[in-house]
Short mmCIF file of C-alpha atoms and ligand atoms in Angstrom, two decimals:
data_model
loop_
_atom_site.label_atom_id
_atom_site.label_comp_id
_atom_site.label_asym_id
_atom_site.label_seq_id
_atom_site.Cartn_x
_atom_site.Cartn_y
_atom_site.Cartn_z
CA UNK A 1212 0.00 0.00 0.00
CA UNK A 1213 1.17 3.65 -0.93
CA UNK A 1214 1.16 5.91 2.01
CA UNK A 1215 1.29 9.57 2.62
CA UNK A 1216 1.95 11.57 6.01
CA UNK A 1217 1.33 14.90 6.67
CA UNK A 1218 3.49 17.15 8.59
CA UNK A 1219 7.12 17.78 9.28
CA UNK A 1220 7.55 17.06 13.19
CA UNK A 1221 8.37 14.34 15.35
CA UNK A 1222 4.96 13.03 15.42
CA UNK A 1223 5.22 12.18 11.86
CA UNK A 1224 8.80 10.73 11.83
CA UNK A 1225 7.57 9.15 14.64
CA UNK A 1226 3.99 7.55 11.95
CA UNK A 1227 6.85 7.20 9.25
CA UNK A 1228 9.22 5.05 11.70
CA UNK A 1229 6.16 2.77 12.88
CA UNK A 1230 4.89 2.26 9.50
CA UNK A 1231 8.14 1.15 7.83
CA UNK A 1232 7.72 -1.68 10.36
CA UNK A 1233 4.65 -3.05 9.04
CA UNK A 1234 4.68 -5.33 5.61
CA UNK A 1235 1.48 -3.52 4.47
CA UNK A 1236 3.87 -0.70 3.92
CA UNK A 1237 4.80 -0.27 0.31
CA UNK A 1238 6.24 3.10 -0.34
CA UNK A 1239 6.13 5.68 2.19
CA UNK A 1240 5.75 9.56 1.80
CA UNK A 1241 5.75 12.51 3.97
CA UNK A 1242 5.14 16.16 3.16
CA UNK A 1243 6.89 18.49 3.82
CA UNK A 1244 8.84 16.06 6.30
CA UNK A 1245 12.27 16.36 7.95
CA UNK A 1246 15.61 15.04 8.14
CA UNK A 1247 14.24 12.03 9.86
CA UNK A 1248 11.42 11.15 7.83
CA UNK A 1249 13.84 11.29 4.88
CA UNK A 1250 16.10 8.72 6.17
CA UNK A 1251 12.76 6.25 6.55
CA UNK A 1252 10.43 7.65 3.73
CA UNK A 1253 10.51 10.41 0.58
CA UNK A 1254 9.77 13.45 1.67
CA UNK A 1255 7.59 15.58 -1.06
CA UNK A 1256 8.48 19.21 -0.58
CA UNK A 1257 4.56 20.59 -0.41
CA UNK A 1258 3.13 22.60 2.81
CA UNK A 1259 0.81 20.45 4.59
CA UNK A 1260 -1.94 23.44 3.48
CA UNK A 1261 -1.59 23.39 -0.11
CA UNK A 1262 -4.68 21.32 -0.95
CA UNK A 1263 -4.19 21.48 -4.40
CA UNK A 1264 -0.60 19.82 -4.70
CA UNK A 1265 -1.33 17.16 -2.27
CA UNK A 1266 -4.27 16.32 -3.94
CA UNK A 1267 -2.21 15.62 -7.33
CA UNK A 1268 0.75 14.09 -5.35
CA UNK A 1269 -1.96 11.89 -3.97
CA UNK A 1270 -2.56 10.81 -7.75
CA UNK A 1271 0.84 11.18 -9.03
CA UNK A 1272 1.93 8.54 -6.62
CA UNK A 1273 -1.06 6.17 -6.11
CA UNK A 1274 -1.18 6.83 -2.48
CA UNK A 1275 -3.88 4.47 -0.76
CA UNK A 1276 -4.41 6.15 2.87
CA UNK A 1277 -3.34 9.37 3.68
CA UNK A 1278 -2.78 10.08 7.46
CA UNK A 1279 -3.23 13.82 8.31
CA UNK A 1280 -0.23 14.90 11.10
CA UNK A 1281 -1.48 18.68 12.50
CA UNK A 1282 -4.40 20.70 13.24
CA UNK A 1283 -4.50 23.27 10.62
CA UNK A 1284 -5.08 21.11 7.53
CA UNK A 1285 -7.88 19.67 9.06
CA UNK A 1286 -9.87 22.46 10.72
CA UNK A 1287 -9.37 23.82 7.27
CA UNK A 1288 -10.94 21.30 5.63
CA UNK A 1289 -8.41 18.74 3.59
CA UNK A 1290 -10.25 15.83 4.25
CA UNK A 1291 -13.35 17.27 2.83
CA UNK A 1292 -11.19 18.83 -0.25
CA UNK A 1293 -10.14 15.06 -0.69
CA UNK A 1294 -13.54 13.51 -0.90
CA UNK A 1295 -14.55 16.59 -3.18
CA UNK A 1296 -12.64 15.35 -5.98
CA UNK A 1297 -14.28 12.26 -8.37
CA UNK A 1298 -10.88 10.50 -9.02
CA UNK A 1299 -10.10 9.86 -5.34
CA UNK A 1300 -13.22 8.34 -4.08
CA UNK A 1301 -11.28 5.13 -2.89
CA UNK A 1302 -8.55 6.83 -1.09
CA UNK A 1303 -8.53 6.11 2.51
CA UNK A 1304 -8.05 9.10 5.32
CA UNK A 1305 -7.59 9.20 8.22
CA UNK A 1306 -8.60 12.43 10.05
CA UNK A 1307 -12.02 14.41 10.55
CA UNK A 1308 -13.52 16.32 8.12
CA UNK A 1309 -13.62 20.10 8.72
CA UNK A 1310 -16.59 19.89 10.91
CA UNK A 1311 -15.11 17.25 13.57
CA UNK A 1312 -12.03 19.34 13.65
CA UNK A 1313 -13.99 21.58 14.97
CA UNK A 1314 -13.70 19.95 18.55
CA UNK A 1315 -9.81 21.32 18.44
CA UNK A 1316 -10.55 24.14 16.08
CA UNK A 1317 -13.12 26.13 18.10
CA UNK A 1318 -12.84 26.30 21.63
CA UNK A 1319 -16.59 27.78 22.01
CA UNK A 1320 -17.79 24.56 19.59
CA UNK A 1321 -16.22 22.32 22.01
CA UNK A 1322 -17.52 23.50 25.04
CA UNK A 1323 -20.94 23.89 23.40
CA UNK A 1324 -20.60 19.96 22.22
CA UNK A 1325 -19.33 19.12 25.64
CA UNK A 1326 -22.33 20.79 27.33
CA UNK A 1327 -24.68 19.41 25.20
CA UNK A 1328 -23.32 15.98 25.95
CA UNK A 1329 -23.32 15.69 29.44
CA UNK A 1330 -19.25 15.85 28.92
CA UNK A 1331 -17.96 17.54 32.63
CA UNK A 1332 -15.65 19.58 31.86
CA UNK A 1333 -14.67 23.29 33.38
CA UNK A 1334 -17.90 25.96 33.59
CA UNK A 1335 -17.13 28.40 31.21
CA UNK A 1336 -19.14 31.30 29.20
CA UNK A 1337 -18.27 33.03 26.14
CA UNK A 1338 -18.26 36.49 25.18
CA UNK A 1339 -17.64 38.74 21.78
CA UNK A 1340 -16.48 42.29 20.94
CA UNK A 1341 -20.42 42.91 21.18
CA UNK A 1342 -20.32 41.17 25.10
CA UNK A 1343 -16.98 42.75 26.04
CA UNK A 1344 -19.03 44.83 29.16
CA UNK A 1345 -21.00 41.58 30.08
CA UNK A 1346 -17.78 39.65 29.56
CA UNK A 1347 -15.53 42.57 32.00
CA UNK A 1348 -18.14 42.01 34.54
CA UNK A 1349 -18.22 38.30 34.38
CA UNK A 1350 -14.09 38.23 35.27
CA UNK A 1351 -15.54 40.60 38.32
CA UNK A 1352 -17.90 37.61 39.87
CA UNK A 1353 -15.76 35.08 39.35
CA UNK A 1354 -13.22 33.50 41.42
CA UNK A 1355 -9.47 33.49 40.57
CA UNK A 1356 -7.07 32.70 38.39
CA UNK A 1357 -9.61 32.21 35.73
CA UNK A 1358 -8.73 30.90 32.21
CA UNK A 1359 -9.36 32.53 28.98
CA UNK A 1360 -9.19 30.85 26.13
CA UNK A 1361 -9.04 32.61 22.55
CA UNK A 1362 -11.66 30.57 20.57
CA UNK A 1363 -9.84 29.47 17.38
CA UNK A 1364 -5.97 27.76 16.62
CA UNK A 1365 -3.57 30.30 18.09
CA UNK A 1366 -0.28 28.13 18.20
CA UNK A 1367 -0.50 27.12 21.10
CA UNK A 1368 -0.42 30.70 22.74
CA UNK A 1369 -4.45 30.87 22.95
CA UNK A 1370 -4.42 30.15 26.58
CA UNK A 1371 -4.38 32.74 29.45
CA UNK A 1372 -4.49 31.77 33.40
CA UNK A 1373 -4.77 34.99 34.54
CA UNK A 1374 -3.95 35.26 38.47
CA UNK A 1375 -5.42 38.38 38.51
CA UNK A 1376 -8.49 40.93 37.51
CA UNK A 1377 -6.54 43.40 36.09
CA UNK A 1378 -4.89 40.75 33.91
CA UNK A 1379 -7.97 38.75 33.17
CA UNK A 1380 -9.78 42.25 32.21
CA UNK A 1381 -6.62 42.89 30.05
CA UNK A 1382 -6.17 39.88 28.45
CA UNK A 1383 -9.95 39.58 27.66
CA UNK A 1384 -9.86 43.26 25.74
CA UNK A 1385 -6.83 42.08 24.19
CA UNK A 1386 -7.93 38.92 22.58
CA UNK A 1387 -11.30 40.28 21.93
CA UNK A 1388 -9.00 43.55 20.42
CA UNK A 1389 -7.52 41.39 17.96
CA UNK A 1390 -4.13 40.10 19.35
CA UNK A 1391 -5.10 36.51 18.13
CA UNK A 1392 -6.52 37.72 14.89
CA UNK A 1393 -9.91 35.85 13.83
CA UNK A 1394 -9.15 33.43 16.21
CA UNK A 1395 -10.10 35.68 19.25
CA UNK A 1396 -13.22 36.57 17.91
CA UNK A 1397 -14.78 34.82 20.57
CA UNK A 1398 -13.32 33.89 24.01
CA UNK A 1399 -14.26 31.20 26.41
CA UNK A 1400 -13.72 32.05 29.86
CA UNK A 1401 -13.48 29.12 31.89
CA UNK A 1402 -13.23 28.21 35.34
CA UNK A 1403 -9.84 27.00 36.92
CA UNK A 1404 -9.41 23.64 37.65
CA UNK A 1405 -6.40 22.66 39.85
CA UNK A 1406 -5.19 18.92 39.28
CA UNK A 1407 -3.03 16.54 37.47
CA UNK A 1408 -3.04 16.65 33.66
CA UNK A 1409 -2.78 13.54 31.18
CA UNK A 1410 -3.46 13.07 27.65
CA UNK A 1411 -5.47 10.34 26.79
CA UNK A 1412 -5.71 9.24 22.85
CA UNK A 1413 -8.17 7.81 21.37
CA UNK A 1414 -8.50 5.78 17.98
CA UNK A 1415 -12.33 5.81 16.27
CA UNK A 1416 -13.89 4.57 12.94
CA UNK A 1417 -16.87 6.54 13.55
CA UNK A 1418 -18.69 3.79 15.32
CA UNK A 1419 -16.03 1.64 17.44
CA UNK A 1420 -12.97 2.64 18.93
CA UNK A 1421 -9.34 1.98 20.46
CA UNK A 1422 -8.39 3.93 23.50
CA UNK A 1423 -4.70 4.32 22.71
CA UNK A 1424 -2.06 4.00 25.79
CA UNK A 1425 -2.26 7.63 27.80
CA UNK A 1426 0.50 10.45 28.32
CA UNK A 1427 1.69 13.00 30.24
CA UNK A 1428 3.32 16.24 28.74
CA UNK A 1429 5.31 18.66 29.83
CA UNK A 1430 4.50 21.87 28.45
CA UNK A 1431 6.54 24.53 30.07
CA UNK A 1432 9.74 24.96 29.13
CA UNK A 1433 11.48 25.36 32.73
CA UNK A 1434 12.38 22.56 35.17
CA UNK A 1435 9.56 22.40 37.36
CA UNK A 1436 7.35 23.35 35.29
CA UNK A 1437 7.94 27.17 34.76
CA UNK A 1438 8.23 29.48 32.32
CA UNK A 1439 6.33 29.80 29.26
CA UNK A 1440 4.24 27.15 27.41
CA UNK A 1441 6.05 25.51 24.64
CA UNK A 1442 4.91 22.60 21.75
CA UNK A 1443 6.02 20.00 24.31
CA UNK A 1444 9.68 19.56 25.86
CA UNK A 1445 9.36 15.80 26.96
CA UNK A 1446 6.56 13.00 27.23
CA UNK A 1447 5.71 9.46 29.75
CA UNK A 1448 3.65 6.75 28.84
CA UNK A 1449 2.07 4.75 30.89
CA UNK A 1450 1.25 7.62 33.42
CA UNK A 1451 1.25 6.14 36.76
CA UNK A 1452 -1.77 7.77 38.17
CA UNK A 1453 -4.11 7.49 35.54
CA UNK A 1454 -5.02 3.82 37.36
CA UNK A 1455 -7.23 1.18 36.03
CA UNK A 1456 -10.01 2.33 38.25
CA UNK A 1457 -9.73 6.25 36.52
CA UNK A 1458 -9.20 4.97 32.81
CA UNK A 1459 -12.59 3.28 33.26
CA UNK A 1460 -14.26 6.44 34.52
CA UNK A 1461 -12.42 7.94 31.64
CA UNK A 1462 -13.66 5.65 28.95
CA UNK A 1463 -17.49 5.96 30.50
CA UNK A 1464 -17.94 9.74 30.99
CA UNK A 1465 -15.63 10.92 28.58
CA UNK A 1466 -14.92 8.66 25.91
CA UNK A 1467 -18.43 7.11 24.82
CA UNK A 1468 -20.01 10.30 25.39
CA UNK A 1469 -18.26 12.10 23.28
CA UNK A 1470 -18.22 9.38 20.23
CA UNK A 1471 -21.76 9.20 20.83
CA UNK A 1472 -22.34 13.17 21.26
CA UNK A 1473 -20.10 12.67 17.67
CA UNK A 1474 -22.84 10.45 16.00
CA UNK A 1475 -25.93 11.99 17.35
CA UNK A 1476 -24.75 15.54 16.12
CA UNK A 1477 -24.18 13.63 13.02
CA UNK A 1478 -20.33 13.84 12.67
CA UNK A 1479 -18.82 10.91 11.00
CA UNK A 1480 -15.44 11.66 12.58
CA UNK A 1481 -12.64 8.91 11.40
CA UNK A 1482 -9.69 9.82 13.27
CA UNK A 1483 -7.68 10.72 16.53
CA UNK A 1484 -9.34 12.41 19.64
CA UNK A 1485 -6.86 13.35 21.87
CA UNK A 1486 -8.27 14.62 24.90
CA UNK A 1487 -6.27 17.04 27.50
CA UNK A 1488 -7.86 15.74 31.12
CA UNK A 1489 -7.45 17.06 34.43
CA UNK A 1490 -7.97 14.76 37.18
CA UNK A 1491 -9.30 16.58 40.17
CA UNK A 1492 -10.40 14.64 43.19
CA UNK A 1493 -9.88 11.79 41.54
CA UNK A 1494 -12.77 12.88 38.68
CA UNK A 1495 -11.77 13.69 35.43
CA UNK A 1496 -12.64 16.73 33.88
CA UNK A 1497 -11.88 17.71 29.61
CA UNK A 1498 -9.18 20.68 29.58
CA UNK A 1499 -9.75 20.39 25.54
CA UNK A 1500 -9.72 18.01 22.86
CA UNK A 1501 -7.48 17.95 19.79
CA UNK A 1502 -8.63 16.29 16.60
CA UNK A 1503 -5.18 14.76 15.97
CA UNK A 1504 -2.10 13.05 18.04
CA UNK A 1505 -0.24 14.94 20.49
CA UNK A 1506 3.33 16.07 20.02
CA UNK A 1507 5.45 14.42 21.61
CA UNK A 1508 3.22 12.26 23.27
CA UNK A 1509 2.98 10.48 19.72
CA UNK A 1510 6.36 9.58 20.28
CA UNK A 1511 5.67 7.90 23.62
CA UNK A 1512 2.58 6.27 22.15
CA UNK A 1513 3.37 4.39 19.01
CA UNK A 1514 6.30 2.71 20.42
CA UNK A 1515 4.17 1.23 22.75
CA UNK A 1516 1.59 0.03 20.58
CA UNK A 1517 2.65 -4.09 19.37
CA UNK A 1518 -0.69 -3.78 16.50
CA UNK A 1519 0.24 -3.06 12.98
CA UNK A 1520 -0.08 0.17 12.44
CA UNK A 1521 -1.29 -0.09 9.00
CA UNK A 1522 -3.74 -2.41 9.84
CA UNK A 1523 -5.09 0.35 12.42
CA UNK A 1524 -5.19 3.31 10.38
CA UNK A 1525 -7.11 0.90 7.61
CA UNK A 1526 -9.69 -0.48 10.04
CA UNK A 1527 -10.36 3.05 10.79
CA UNK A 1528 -10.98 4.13 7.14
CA UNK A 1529 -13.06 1.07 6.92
CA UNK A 1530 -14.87 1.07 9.78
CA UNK A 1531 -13.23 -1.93 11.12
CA UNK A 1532 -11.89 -1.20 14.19
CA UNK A 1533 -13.86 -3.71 16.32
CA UNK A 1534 -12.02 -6.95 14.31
CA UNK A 1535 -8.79 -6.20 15.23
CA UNK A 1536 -7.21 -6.05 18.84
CA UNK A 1537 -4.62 -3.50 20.08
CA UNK A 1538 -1.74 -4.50 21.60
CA UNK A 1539 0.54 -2.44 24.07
CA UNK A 1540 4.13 -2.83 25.62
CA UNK A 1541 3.97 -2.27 29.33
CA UNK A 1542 7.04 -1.11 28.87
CA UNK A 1543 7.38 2.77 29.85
CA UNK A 1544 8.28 5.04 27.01
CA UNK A 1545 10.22 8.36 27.48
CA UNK A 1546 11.21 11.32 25.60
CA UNK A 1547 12.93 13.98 25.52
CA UNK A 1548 12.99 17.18 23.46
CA UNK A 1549 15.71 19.17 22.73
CA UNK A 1550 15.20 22.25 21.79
CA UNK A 1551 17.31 25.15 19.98
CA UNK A 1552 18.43 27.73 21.84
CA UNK A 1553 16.05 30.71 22.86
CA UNK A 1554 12.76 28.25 22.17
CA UNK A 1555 10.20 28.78 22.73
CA UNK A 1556 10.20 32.79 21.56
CA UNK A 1557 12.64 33.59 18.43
CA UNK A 1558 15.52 30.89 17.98
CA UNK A 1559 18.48 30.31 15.72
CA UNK A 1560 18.25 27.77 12.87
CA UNK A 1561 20.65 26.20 10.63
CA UNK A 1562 22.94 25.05 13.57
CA UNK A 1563 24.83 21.38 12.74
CA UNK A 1564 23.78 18.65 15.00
CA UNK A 1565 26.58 16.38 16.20
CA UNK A 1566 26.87 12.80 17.57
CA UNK A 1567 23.65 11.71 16.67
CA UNK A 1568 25.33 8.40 15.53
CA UNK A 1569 26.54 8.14 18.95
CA UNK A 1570 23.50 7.41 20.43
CA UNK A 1571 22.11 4.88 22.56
CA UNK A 1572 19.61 3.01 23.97
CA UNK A 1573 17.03 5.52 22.21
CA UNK A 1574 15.16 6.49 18.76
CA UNK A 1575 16.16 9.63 17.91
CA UNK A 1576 12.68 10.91 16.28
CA UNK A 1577 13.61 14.31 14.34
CA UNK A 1578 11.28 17.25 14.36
CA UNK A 1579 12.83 20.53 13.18
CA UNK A 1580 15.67 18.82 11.21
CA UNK A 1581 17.04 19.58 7.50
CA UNK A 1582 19.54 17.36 5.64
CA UNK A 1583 22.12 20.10 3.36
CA UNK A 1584 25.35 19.29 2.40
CA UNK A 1585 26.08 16.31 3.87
CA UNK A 1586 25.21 17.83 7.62
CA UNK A 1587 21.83 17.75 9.70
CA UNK A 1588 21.11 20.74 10.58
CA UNK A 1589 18.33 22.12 13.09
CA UNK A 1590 15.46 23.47 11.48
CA UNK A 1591 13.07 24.38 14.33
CA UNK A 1592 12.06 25.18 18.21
CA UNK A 1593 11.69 21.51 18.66
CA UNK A 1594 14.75 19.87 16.89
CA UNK A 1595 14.56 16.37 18.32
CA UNK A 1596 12.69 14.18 20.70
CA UNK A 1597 14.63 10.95 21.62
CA UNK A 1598 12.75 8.14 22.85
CA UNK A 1599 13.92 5.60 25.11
CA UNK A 1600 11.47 1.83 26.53
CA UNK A 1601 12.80 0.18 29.64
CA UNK A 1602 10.82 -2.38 32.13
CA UNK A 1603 11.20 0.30 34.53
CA UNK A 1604 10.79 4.75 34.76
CA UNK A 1605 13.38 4.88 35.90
CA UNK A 1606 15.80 3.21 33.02
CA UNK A 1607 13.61 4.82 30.31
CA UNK A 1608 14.60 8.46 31.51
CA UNK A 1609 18.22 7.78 32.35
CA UNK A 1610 18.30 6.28 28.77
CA UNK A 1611 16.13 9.42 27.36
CA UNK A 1612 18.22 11.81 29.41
CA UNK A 1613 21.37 10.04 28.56
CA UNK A 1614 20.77 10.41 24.78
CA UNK A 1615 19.72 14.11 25.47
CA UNK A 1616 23.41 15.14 26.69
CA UNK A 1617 25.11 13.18 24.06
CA UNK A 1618 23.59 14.40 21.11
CA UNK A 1619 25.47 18.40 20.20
CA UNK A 1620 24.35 21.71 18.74
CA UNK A 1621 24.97 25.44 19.94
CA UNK A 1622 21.96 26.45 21.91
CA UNK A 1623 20.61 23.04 22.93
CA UNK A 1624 18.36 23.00 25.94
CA UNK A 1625 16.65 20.47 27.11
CA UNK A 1626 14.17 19.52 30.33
CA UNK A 1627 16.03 17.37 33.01
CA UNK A 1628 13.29 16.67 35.24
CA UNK A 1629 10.98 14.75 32.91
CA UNK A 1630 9.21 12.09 34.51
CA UNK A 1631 10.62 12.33 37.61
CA UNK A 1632 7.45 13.91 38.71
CA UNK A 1633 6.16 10.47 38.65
CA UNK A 1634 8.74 8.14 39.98
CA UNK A 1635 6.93 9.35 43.23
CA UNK A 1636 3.88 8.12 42.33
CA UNK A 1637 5.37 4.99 41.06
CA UNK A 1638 6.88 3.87 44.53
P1 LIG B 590 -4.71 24.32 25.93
O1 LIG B 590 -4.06 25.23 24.94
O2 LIG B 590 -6.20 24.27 25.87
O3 LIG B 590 -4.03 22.97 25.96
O4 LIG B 590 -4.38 24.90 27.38
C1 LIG B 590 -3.06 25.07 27.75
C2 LIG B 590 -2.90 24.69 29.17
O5 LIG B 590 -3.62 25.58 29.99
C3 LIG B 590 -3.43 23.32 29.54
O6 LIG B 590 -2.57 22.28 29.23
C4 LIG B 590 -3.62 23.49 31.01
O7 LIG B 590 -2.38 23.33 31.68
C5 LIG B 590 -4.04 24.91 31.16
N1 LIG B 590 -5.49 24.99 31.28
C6 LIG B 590 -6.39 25.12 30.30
N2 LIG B 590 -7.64 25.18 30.79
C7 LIG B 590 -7.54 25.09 32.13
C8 LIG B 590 -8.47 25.07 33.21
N3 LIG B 590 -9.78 25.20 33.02
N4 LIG B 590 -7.99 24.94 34.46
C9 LIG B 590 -6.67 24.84 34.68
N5 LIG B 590 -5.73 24.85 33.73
C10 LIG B 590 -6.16 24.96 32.45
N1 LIG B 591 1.74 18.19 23.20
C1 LIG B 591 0.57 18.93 23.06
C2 LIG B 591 -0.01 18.94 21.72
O1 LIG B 591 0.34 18.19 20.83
O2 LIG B 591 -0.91 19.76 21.51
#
């Protein structure tokens, strides 16, 4: 089978790497793609938003299933640009069309859905550049920090906890002002939940689904967890506390009401759902979903998972998930990312990496990477995340951590506290 990935990060080197391994594999492409991917796949130098040119790549190359890596493409609407056009009817996709998306792509549409659905999940109202006054006085009645939320993709930067009125106030005549673009036409502002944070994946053919093994990420770019927010600096699976006994609360007021919220708002959504959770008092609450893997957490996942791949991704586009049967290491699976210097605000590119065939113990999954001239050079905030499975935490991110000294480039920073966090829970 000819396959195509979407995307350039480590989330897709990390689909390319797991898909070599399966014999279903024929040829394998990725676009736009990295370093990495290259070494395991052909990259095709088109932008994963150019509709048009993957379209005719799709037919220039006989690609069979197309996996779609990021957000943007999809809340866009590639998947239903694909089934637009006559020639491709059989191709198979996985990712929602435009309208699923919409669970990452519109913060107010998700809570809406959520509400609607008996989904708990944080109280929240939103407000407009019409609302601003109703929206001001609504940050004065409400308890602090509060959480506002700009309502479309913003990069990742959408996302205020403000500890304060004054800030809240600001931030809300900001986003409403503009500073997000289209995307803050609308702000949710959402109560503040204080817990533990995992990401939980899930796998769905529009009727059945797989519920993927769970992450943790760590966001900020500081030890500790300070700083500002970044793509992702590191990534666990399993996560210790998320316990058989929560998973199953998980899967029965999260997960089946939201497929079935899915079907009976007539959705036919053929993808990933991750969903961001908070577990608070041992109840878990949605912090958002995301219509698409996590990053890095994909590359703590799919090493996990023992199932073909292939075989996956066509059971979803077939609507077949219920014959096959996932299988996952219980190995743990770390990662860390190592990022270029001054990540995440502006950073040098074009720096040569070093010593990369000096590593151990790890798969080196590339995300802002570029092959020239006989050198790899970084590309990107993220540059690399470097996976490492051991029987125990504890091996994985000395291995992880190990592989995160070795490898060389001016600037490199990197987290050294991920997963320790959870080596207390562990004992
Ligand atoms: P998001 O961009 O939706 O992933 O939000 C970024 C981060 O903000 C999340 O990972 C949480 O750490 C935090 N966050 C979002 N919503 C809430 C909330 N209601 N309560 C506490 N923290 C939140
Ligand atoms: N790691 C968070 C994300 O992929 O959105």
């Amino acid at each position: 089978m000819n396959i195509l990935i979407l995307g350039a990060g480590g989330r897709e080197h990390a689909f390319a790497w797991k898909m070599t391994q399966s014999p279903l594999c024929k040829a394998l492409f990725v676009a736009p793609g990295n370093a990495g991917t290259a070494e395991v796949a052909t990259n095709l130098a088109i932008g994963v938003n150019d509709f048009e040119s993957i379209a005719n790549a799709i037919r220039e190359h006989a690609i069979d299933l197309l996996i779609v890596g990021p957000e943007e493409p999809l809340v866009r609407g590639i998947v239903d640009f694909l089934r637009q056009q006559s020639d491709l009817k059989k191709l198979k996709i996985v990712g929602p069309t435009a309208e699923g998306a919409q669970l990452e792509g519109s913060k107010d549409f998700s809570k809406a859905f959520m509400a609607r659905h008996g989904i708990p999940t944080a109280a929240s109202q939103t407000f407009t550049a019409d609302t601003l006054d109703a929206g001001l006085a609504y940050l004065e009645n409400h308890a602090l920090p509060i959480v506002l939320k700009a309502d479309g993709l913003a990069a990742g930067k959408g996302v205020v906890i403000a500890e304060t009125l004054v800030n809240a106030q600001d931030t809300l005549r900001n986003m409403l002002g503009g500073q997000f673009g289209d995307a803050g036409n609308k702000v949710v502002v959402e109560q503040f939940l204080r817990g533990i944070e995992l990401s939980l994946f899930v796998l769905t053919d529009g009727k059945s689904y797989k519920i993927l093994p769970e992450a943790k990420d760590y966001k900020r770019i500081g030890e500790g967890d300070t700083g500002p927010n970044t793509g992702g600096m590191g990534a666990v699976s399993p996560v210790v506390f998320a316990n058989e006994s929560f998973l199953h609360k998980v899967e029965e007021k999260i997960v089946k009401p939201t497929l079935l919220g899915l079907q009976q708002d007539g959705i036919l959504y053929q993808g990933f759902i991750f969903v961001g959770l908070i577990k608070v008092n041992n109840e878990p609450f949605v912090i958002e979903y995301n219509a698409r893997m996590g990053d890095p957490e994909t590359e703590v996942v799919l090493p996990r998972i023992q199932t073909d791949l292939v075989e996956l991704m066509v059971a979803t586009t077939d609507g077949e998930l219920d014959k096959l049967t996932l299988r996952v290491s219980p190995q743990t699976a770390v990662t860390t990312v190592v990022v270029a210097g001054g990540y995440p605000d502006a950073y040098q590119k074009g720096e040569i990496i070093s010593d990369l065939e000096r590593l151990e113990e790890v798969t080196a999954f590339h995300a802002g990477t570029l092959a020239q001239n006989g050198h790899i050079l970084t590309n990107g905030g993220r540059v690399l995340a470097l996976t490492a499975q051991a029987n125990s935490l504890e091996n994985a991110i000395r291995r992880s951590q190990n592989a995160a000294r070795t490898v060389q480039f001016d600037g490199k920073q990197y987290r050294k506290d991920i997963g320790l966090d959870l080596i207390r829970y562990a004992d």
